PDB file of C-alpha atoms in Angstrom:
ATOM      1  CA  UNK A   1     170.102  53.268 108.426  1.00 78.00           C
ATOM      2  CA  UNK A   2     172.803  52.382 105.726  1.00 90.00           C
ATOM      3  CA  UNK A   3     172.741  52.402 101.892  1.00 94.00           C
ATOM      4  CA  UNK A   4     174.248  49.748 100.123  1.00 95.00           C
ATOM      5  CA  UNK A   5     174.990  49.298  96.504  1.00 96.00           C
ATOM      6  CA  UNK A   6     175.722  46.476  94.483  1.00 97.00           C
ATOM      7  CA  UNK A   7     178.116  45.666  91.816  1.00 97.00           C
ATOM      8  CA  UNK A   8     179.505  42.787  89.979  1.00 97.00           C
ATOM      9  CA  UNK A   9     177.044  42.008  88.116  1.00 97.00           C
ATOM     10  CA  UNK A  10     177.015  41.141  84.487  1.00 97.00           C
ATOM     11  CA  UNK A  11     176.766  37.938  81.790  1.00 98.00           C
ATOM     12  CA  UNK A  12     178.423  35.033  81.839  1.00 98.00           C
ATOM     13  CA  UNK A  13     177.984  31.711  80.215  1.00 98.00           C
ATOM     14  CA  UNK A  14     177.061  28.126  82.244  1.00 98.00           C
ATOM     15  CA  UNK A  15     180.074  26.941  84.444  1.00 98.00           C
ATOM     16  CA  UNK A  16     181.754  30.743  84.867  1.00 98.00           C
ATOM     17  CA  UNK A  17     181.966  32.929  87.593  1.00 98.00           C
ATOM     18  CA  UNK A  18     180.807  35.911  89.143  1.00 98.00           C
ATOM     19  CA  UNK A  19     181.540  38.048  92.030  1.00 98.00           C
ATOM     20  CA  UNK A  20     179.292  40.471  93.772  1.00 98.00           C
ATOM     21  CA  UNK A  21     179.948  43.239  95.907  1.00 97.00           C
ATOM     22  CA  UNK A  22     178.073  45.359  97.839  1.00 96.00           C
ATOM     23  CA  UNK A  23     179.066  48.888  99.413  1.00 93.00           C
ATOM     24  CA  UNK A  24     177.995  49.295 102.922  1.00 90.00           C
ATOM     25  CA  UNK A  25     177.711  53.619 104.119  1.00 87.00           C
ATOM     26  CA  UNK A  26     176.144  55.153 106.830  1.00 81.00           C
ATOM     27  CA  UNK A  27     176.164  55.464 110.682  1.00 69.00           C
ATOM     28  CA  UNK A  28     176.058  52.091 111.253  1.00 67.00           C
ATOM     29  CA  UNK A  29     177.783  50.528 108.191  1.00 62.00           C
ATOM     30  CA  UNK A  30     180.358  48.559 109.641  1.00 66.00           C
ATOM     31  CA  UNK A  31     179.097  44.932 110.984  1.00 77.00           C
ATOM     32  CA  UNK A  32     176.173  44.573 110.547  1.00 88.00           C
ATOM     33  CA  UNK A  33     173.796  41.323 109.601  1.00 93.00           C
ATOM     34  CA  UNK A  34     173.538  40.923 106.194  1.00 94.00           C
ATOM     35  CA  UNK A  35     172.406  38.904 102.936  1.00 96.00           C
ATOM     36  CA  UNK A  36     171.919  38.700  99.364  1.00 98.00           C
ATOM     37  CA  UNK A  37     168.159  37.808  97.571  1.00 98.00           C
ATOM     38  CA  UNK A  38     167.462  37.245  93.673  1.00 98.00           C
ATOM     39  CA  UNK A  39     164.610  37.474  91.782  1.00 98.00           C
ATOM     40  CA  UNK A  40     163.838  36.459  88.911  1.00 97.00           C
ATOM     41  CA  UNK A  41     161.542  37.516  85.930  1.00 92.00           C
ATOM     42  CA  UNK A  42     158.117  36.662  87.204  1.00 95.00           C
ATOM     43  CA  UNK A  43     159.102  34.708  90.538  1.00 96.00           C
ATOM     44  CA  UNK A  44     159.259  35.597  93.975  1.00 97.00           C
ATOM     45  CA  UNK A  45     162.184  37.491  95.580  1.00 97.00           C
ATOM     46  CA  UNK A  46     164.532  34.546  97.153  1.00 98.00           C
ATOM     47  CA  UNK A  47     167.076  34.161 100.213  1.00 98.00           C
ATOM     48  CA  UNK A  48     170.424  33.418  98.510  1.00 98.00           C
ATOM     49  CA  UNK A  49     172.853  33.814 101.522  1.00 98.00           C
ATOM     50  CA  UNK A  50     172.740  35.487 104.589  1.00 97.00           C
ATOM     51  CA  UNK A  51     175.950  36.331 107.286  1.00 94.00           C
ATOM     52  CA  UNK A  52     175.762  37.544 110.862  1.00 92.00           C
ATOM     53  CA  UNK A  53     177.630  40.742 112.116  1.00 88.00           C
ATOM     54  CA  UNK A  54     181.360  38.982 112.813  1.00 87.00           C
ATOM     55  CA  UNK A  55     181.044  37.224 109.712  1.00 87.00           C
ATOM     56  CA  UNK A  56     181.580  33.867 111.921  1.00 90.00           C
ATOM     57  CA  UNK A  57     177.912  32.468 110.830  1.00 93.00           C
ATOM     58  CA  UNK A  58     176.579  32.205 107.288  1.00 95.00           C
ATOM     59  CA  UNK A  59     173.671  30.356 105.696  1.00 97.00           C
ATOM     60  CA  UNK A  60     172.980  29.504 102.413  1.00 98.00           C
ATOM     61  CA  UNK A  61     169.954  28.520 100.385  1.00 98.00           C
ATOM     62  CA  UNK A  62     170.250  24.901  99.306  1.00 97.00           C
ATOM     63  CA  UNK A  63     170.289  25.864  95.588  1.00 97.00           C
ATOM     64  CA  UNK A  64     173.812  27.674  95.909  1.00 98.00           C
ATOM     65  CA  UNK A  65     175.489  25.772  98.379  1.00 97.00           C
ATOM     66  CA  UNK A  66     178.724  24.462  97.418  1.00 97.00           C
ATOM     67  CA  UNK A  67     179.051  26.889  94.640  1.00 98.00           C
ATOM     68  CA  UNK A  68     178.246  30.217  96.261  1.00 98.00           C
ATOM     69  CA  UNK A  69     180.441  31.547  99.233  1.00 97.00           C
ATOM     70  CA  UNK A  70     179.594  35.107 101.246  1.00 95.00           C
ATOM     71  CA  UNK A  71     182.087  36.552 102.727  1.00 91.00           C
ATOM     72  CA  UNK A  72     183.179  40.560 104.568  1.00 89.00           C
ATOM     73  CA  UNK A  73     185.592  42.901 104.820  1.00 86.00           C
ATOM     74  CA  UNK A  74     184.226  45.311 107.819  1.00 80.00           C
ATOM     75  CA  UNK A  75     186.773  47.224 107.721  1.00 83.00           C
ATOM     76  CA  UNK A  76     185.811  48.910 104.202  1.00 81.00           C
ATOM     77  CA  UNK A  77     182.738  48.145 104.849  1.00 87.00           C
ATOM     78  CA  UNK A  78     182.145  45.577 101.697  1.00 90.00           C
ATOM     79  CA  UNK A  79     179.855  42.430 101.345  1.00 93.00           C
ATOM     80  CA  UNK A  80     180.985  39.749  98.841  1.00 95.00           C
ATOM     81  CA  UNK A  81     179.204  36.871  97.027  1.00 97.00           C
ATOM     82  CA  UNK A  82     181.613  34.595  94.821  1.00 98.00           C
ATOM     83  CA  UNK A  83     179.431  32.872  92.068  1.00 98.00           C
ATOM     84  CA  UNK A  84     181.006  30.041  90.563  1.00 98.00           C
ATOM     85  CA  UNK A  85     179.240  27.323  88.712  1.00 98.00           C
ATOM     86  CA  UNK A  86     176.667  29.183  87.455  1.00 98.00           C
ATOM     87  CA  UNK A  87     173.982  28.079  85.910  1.00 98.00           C
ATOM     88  CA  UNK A  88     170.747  29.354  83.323  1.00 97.00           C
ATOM     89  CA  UNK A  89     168.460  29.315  86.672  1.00 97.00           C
ATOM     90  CA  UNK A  90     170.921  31.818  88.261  1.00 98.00           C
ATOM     91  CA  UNK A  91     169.830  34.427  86.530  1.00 98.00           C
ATOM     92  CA  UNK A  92     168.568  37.198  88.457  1.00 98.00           C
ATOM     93  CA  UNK A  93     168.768  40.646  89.751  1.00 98.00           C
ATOM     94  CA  UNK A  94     170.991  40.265  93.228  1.00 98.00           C
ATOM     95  CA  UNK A  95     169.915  42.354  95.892  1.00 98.00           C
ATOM     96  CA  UNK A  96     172.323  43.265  99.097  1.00 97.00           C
ATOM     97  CA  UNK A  97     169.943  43.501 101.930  1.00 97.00           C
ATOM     98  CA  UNK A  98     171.139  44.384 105.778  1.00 95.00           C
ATOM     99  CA  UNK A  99     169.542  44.647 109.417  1.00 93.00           C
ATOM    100  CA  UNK A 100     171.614  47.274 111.009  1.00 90.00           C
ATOM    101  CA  UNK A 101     169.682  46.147 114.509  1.00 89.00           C
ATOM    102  CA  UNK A 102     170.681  42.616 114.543  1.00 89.00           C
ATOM    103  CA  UNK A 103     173.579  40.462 114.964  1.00 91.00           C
ATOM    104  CA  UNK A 104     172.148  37.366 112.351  1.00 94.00           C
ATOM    105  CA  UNK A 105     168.690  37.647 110.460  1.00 94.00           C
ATOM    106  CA  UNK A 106     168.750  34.752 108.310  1.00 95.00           C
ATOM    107  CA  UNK A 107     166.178  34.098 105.058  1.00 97.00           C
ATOM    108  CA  UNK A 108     163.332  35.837 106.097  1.00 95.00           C
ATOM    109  CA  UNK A 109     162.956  38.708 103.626  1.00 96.00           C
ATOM    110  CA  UNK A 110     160.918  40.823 105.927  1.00 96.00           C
ATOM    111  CA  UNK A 111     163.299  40.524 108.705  1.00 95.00           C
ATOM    112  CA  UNK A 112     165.796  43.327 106.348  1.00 96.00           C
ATOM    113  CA  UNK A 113     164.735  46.854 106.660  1.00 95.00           C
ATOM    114  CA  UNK A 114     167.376  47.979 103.870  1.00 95.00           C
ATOM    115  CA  UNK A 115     167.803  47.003 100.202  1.00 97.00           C
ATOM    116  CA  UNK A 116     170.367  47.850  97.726  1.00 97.00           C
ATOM    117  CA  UNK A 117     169.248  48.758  93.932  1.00 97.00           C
ATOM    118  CA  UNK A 118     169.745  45.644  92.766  1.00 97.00           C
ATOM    119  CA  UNK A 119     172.639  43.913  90.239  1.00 98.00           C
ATOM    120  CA  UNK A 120     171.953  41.634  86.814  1.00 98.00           C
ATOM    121  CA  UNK A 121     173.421  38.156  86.745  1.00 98.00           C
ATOM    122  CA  UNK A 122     172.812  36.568  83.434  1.00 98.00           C
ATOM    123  CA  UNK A 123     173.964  32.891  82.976  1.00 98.00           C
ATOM    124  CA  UNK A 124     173.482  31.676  79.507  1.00 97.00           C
ATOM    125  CA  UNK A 125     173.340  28.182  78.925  1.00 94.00           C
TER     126      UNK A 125
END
């Protein structure tokens, strides 16, 4: 198991940036798969980005590509997700989510067995 804690958060108008991170501890903090999800007031929790152990593979949900980039430093252990472009429909809580089992989960929520808190990104138009 690992906890992980987000940061970075915060509000920012259309067209700025943001970056998250999120603190990986525990036995088995360093590589391990990873991603971030949002959710929104009233919506579903959704897959934002997701990157395997080595950091060689990442995926991205079509609404943030181009404009979101993960990225890891394993040797801290820290997960990063640079915002830029943002937009109103941004706006979410971020959540850092990990498999410590698995070299690459992917967008399947259910597939994560450990959540961070949660961080607020508010994009205001």
């Amino acid at each position: 198991q690992v906890r992980l804690v987000e940061s970075g958060g915060g509000s920012v108008q259309a067209g700025g940036s943001l970056r998250l991170s999120c603190e990986i501890s525990g036995r088995l903090a360093s590589g391990i798969a990873m991603g971030w999800f949002r959710q929104a007031p009233g919506k579903e929790r959704e897959f934002v980005a997701a990157i395997s152990k080595s950091g060689r593979t990442t995926e991205y949900n079509d609404s943030v590509k181009g404009r979101f980039t993960l990225s890891r430093d394993n040797a801290k252990p820290l997960l990063y997700l640079q915002m830029s472009s943002l937009k109103p429909e941004d706006t979410a809580v971020y959540y850092c989510a990990a498999n410590p089992t698995a070299y690459y989960v992917g967008p399947i929520r259910r597939d994560y067995t450990d959540w961070g808190q949660g961080t607020q990104v508010t994009v205001s138009s």
